[in-house]
Coordinates of C-alpha atoms and ligand atoms in Angstrom, one line a residue:
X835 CA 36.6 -3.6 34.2
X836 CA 39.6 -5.4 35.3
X837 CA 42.7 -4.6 33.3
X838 CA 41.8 -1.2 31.7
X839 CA 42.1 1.7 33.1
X840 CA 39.0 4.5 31.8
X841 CA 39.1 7.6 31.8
X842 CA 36.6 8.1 34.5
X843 CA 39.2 6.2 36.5
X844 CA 41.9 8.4 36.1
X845 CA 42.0 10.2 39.7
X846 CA 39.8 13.3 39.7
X847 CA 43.1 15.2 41.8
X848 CA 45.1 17.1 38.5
X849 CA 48.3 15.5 38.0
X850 CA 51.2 17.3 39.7
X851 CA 54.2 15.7 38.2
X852 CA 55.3 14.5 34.8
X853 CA 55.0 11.1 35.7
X854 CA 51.7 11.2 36.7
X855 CA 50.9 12.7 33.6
X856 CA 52.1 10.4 31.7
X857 CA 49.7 7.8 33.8
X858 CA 46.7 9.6 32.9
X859 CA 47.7 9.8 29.5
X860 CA 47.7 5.7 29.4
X861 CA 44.1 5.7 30.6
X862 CA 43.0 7.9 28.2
X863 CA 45.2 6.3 25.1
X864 CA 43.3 3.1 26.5
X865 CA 39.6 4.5 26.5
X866 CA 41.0 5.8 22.9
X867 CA 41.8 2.8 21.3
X868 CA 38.4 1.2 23.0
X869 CA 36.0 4.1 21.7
X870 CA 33.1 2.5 19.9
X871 CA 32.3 5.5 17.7
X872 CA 33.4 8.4 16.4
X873 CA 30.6 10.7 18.5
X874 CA 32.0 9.5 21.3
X875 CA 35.3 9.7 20.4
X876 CA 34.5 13.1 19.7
X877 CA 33.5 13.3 23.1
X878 CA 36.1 12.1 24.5
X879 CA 38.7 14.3 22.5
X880 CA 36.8 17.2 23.8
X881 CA 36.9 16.0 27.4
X882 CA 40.5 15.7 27.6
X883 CA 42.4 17.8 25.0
X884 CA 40.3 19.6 22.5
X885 CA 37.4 21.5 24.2
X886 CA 37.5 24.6 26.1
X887 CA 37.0 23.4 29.4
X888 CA 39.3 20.2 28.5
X889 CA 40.9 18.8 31.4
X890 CA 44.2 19.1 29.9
X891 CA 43.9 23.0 29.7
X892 CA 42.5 22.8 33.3
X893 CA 45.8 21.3 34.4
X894 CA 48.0 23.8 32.4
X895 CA 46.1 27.0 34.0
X896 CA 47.8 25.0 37.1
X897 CA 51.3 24.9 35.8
X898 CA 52.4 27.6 38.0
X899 CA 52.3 25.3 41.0
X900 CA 53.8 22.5 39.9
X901 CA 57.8 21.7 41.1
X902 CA 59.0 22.2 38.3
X903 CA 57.2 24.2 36.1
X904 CA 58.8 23.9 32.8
X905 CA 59.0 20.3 32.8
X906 CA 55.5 19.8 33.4
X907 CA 54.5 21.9 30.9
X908 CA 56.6 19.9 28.3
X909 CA 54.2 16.6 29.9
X910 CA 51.1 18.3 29.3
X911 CA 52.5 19.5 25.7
X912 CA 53.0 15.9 24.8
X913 CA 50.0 14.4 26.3
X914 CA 47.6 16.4 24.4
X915 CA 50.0 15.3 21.0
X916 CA 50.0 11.8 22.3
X917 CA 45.6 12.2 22.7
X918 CA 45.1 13.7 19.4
X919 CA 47.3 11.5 17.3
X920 CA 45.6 8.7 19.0
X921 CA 42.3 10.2 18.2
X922 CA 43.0 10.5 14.9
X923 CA 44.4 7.1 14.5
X924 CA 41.2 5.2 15.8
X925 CA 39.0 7.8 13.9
X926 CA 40.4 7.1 10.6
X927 CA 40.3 3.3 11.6
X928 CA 36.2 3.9 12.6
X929 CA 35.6 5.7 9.0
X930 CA 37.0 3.6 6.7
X931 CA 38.9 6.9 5.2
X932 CA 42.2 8.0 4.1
X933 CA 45.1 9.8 6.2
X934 CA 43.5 13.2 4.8
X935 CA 40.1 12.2 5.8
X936 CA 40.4 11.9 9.2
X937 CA 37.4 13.7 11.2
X938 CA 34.7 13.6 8.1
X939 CA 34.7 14.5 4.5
X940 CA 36.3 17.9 3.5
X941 CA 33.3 20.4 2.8
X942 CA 32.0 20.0 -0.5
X943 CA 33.5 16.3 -0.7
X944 CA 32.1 13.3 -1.1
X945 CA 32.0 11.0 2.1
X946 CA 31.4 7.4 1.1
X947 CA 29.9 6.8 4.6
X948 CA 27.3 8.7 4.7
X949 CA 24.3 6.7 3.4
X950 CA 22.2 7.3 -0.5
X951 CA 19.4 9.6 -0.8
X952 CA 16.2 7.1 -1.3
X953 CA 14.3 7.8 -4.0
X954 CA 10.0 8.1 -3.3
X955 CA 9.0 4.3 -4.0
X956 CA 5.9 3.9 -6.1
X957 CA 3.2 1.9 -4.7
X958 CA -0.1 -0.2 -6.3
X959 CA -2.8 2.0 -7.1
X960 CA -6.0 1.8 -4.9
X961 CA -7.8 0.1 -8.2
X962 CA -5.3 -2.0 -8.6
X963 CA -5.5 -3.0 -4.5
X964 CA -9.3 -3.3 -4.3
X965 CA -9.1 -5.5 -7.3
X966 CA -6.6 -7.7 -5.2
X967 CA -8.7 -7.5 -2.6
X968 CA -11.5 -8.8 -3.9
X969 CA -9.7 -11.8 -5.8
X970 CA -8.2 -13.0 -2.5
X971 CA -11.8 -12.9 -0.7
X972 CA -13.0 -14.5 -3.5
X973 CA -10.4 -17.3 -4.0
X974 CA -11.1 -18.3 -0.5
X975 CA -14.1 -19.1 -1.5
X976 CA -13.0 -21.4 -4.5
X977 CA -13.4 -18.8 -7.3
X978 CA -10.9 -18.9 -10.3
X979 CA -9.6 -15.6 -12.1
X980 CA -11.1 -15.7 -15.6
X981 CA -10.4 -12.6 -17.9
X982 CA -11.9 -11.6 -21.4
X983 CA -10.7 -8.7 -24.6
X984 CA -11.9 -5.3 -23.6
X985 CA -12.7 -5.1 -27.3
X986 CA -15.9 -7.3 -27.5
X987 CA -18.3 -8.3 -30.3
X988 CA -22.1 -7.5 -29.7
X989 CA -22.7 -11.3 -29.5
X990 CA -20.7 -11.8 -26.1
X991 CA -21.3 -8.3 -25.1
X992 CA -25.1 -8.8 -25.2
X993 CA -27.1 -11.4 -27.2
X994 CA -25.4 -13.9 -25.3
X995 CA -26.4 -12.1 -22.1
X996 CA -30.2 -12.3 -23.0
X997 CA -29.9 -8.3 -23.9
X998 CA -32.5 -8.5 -26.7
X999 CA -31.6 -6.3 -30.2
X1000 CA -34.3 -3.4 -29.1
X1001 CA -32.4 -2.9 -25.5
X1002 CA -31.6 0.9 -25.1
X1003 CA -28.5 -0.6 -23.6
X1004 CA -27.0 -1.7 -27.7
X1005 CA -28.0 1.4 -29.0
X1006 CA -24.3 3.2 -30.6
X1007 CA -24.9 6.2 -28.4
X1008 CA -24.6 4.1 -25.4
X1009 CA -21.4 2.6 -26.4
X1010 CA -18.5 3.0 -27.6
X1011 CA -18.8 1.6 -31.2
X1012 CA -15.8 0.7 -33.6
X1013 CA -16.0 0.1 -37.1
X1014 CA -16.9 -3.5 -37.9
X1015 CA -19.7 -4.2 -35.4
X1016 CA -17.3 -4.1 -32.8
X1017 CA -17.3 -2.4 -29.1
X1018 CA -15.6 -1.4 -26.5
X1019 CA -17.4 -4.1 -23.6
X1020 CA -19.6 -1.8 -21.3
X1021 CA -19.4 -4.1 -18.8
X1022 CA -17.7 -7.5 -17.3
X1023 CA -20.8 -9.7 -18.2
X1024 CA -19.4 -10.5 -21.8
X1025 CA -16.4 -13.0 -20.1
X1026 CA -19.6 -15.0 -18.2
X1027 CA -20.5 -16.0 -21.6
X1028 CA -17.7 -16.7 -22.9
X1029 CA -16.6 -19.3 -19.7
X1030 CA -19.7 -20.8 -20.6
X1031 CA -18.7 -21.4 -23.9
X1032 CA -15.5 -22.8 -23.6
X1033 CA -15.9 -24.9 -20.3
X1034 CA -18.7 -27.2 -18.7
X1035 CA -19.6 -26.8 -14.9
X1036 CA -19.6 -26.9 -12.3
X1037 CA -17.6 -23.4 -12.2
X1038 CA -17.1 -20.2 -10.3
X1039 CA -14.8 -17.6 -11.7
X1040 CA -14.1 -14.0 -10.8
X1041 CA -13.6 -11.5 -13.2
X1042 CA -11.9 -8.6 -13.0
X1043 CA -11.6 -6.0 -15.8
X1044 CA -12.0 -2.8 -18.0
X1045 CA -15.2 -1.1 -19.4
X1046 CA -16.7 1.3 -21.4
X1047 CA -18.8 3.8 -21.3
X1048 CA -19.4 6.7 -22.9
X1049 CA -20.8 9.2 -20.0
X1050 CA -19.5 12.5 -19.6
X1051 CA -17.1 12.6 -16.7
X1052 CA -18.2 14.1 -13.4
X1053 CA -17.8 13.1 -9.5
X1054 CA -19.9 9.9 -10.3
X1055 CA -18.4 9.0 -13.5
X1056 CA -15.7 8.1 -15.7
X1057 CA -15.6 6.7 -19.3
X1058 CA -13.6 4.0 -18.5
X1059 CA -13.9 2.2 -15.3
X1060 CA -13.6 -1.4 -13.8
X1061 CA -16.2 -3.9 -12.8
X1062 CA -15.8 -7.9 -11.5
X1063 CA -17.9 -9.9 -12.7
X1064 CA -18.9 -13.2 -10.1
X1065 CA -20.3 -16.2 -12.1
X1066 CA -21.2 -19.8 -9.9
X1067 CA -22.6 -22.6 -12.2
X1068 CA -23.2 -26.1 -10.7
X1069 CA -26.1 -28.6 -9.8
X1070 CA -28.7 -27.4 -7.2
X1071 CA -27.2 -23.8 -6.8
X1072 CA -30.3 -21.6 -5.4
X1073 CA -30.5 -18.0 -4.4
X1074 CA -29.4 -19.1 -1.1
X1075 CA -25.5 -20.2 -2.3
X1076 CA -26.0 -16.2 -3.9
X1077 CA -26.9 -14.9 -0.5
X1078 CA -24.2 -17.0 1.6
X1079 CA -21.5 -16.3 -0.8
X1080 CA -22.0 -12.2 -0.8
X1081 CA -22.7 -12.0 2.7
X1082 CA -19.2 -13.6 3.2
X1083 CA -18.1 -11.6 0.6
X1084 CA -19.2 -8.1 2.5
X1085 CA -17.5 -9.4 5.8
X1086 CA -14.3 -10.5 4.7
X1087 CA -14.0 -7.1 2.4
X1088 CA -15.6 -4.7 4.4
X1089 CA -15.3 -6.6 7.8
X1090 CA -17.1 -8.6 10.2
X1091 CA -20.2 -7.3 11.3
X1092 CA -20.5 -5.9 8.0
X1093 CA -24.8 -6.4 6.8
X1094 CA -26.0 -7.1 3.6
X1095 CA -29.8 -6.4 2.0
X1096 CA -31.1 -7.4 -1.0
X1097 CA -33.8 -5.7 -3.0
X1098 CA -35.2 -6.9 -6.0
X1099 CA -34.1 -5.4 -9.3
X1100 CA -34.3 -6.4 -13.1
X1101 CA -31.3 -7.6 -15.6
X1102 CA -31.7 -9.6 -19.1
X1103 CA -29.1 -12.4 -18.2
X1104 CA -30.0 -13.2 -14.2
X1105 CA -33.4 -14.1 -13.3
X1106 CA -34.9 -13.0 -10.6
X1107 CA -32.2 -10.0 -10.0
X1108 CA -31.8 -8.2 -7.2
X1109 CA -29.0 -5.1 -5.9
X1110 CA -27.5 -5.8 -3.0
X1111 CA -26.7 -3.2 -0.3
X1112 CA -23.8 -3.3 2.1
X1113 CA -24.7 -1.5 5.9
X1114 CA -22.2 1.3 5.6
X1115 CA -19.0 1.1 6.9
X1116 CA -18.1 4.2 8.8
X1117 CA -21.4 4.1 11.1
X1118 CA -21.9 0.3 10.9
X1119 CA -25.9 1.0 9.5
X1120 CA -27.1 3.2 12.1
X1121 CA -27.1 6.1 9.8
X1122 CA -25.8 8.7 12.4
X1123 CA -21.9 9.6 13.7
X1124 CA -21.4 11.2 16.4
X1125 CA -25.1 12.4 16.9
X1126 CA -25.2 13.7 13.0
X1127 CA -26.4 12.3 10.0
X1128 CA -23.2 10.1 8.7
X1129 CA -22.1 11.7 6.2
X1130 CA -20.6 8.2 4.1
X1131 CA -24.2 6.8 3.4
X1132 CA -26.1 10.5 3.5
X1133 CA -28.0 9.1 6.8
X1134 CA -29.6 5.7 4.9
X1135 CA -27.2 3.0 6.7
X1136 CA -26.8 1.2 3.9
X1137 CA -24.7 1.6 0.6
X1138 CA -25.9 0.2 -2.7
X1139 CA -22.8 -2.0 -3.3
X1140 CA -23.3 -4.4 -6.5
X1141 CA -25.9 -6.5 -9.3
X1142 CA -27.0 -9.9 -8.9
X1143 CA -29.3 -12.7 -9.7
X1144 CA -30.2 -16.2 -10.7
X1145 CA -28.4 -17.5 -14.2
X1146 CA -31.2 -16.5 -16.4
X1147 CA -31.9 -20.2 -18.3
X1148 CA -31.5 -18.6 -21.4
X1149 CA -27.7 -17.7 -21.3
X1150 CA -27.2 -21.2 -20.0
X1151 CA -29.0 -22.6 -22.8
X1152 CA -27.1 -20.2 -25.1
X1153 CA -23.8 -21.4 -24.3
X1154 CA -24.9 -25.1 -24.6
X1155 CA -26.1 -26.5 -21.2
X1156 CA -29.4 -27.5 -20.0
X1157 CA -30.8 -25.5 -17.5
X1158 CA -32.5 -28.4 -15.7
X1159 CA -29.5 -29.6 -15.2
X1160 CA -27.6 -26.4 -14.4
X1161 CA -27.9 -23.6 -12.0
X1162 CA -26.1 -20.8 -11.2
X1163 CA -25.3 -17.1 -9.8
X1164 CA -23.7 -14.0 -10.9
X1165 CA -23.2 -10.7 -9.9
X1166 CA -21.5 -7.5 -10.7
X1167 CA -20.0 -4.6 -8.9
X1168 CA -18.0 -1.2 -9.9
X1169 CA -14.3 -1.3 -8.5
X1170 CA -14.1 2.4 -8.3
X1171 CA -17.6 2.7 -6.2
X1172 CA -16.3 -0.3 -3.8
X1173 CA -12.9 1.5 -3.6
X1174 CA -15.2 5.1 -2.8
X1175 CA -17.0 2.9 -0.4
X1176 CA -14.2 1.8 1.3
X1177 CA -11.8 4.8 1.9
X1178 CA -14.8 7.6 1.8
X1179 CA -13.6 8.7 -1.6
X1180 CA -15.8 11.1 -2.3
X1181 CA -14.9 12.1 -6.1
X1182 CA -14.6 9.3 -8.9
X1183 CA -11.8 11.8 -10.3
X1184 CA -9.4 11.7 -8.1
X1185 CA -8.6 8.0 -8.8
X1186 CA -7.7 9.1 -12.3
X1187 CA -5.6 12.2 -11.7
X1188 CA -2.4 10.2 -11.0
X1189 CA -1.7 13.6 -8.0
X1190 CA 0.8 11.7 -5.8
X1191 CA -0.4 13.3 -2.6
X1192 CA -3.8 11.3 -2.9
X1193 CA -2.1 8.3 -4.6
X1194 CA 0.7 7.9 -1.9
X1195 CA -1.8 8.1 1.2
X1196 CA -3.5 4.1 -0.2
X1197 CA 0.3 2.0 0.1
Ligands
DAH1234 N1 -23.5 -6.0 -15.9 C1 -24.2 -5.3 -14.9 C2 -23.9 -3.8 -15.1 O1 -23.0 -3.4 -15.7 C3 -23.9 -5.7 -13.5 C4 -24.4 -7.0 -13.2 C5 -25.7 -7.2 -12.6 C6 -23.7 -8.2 -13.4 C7 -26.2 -8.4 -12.3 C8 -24.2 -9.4 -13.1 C9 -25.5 -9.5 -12.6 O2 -23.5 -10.5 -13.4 O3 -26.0 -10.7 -12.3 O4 -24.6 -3.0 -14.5

C-alpha cells in the first residue's frame, strides 16, 4: 500500500541504531492505529513488544553489539512504551470502554460488549402445525375456516347428523355428558350442521377443532383430541369432486406421489361412506424398507387416514335445503393420527406430555 509503512515492511535486519529504531517504531504505531480488531491487535502487540519471542526483546538480547549500548537500550525502552500505549489507545477506542477497561472487562465485571444469553424460544406445537397445514392445503382449494363451541347440544351433535336416538354412539357412557342435556362434541361433524343452518350453498369449509371422548388413555388414545371436519355443498357435486379433492389433499400434505384408496364404510350423516387410505409415507406403498417389513404401515402399504362420504339427503333436508337441488361431500380425519402419520409418532402420548426434548425436535 503506498503511503503506509506495515509492519511486515519494516526490514527483517534488527535495528542497530536509535534512529533506526525509532523508524521501526513508526511502522508499527501505523499498523497500530490501522488494526481492525482487537485479536489482531493482540497479535500484533505480541509480535512486537509483549510476547516472549517479541521482536523487541530479540533486539535487546542484541544490545551488546550495538555502538553505543546504553543509548540503544534507552530506544528500545521507549519503543516498547511508545507500542503499548498505542495499543492501548486503539484498544480502548475498538471496545467502546473506559481508560480502566482497556484489554476486556476486569474478572468478575460486567463487559457491555459481550453479547446477551438467548433464552430457548418456544415454537408451535406439532398439533397446532398439522392443523396449519391442512388449512393451507385446503384453502388452496377454495375451502373457508368455519369453527363451532366444543360444548354442543345433542341436536347439532347428532340428530342433525342423521345419528338416530337408539345410536350406541348418544348413549352417556360414550360421552362426556353435562348437566342440562348438554355434551362435550365427540366429534367435528356438529359445525357441518350448523354451516348449514346459518348459510345457503354453494359452500366448502374446513373445520378444525376439539373433541371428546371418554376412552381411557393408552398409545392410541386420548380423551381429548382434534379432528377437521371437510364439508363441500353445491349443484352437481358427485363422489368424483370427493375423490379429486382428497387425492389432492394426500399430495399436497403428504407429497406428490402420495396414493389414495377408498373402501366402503358406513356413517349416519354421508351416504354411501367410505375410509380412505393414504399409501404410506415412509415406503411410498410397497410395504417393505430396506428388504424388511416397513415398519410405519406394519407391512400393508397403506395407512387408514380419514371418513368420508356423500351428504346424506337427510342432513341437507334438516338444515333446510332440497336435496335435489343440493349435493355435497364431507369427510373427517384425527389431527393427532395425521400428525403420527406424518412424523412416525409412534405414541398418541407423547403429543400431550409437553417434554421439550420431543416438542423442540417439530419447529
Ligand atoms: N365424525 C366421524 C368420526 O368422528 C368422522 C367423519 C366420517 C366425518 C365421515 C365426516 C364423514 O364428515 O363424512 O369418526
Amino acid at each position: 500500500m503506498p503511503g503506509t509503512s506495515s509492519p511486515e515492511e519494516t526490514p527483517g535486519a534488527p535495528p542497530r541504531t536509535p534512529e533506526e529504531v525509532e523508524r521501526a517504531l513508526e511502522g508499527v504505531l501505523e499498523a497500530v492505529r490501522g488494526c481492525p480488531d482487537a485479536p489482531s491487535l493482540r497479535r500484533l502487540a505480541a509480535e512486537w513488544v509483549s510476547g516472549r519471542g517479541s521482536r523487541q526483546r530479540a533486539w535487546f538480547s542484541a544490545l551488546k553489539s550495538a555502538a553505543d549500548p546504553a543509548a540503544m537500550g534507552r530506544a528500545l525502552n521507549a519503543f516498547k512504551s511508545a507500542v503499548e500505549a498505542a495499543v492501548e489507545e486503539r484498544l480502548r477506542a475498538l471496545e467502546g470502554a473506559g481508560p480502566d477497561r482497556a484489554g476486556g472487562a476486569p474478572e468478575g465485571g460486567f463487559d457491555p460488549t459481550v453479547p446477551g444469553r438467548r433464552p430457548a424460544a418456544g415454537g408451535l406445537h406439532p398439533i397446532t402445525l398439522v392443523a396449519r397445514e391442512l388449512e393451507a392445503v385446503f384453502a388452496n382449494l377454495g375451502f373457508e375456516i368455519a369453527t363451532g363451541p366444543e360444548v354442543e347440544d345433542p341436536a347439532h351433535n347428532f340428530d342433525g347428523l342423521n345419528i338416530p336416538p337408539d345410536h350406541p354412539a348418544r348413549d352417556p357412557s360414550e360421552n362426556f355428558t353435562l348437566p342440562g342435556g348438554l355434551l362435550l362434541r365427540s366429534q367435528t361433524s356438529p359445525v357441518q350442521v350448523r354451516v348449514l343452518e346459518s348459510r345457503s350453498p354453494p359452500l366448502r369449509i374446513l373445520a378444525p377443532g376439539r373433541v371428546y371422548r371418554p376412552d381411557t388413555v393408552d398409545a392410541r388414545h386420548l380423551y381429548a383430541f382434534h379432528q377437521v371436519e371437510g364439508l363441500c355443498v353445491g349443484e352437481g357435486i358427485s363422489m368424483a369432486d370427493l375423490k379429486g379433492t382428497l387425492a389432492a389433499f394426500a399430495e399436497g400434505f403428504y407429497g406428490d406421489g402420495a396414493k389414495t384408496r377408498f373402501r366402503p364404510s358406513y356413517f349416519p350423516f354421508t351416504e354411501p361412506s367410505a375410509e380412505m387410505d393414504v399409501s404410506c409415507p415412509a415406503c411410498g406403498g410397497s410395504g417393505s424398507a430396506g428388504g424388511n417389513r416397513c415398519a410405519t404401515c406394519g407391512g400393508e402399504g397403506w395407512m387408514e387416514l380419514l371418513g368420508c362420504g356423500m351428504v346424506h339427503p337427510d342432513v341437507l333436508r334438516r338444515a333446510g335445503h332440497d336435496p335435489e337441488r343440493w349435493t355435497g361431500f364431507a369427510f373427517g380425519m384425527g389431527i393427532e393420527r395425521a400428525a403420527m402419520r406424518r412424523w412416525g409418532i409412534e405414541d398418541i402420548r407423547s403429543l400431550v406430555e409437553n417434554d421439550v426434548r420431543f416438542l423442540g425436535q417439530f419447529r
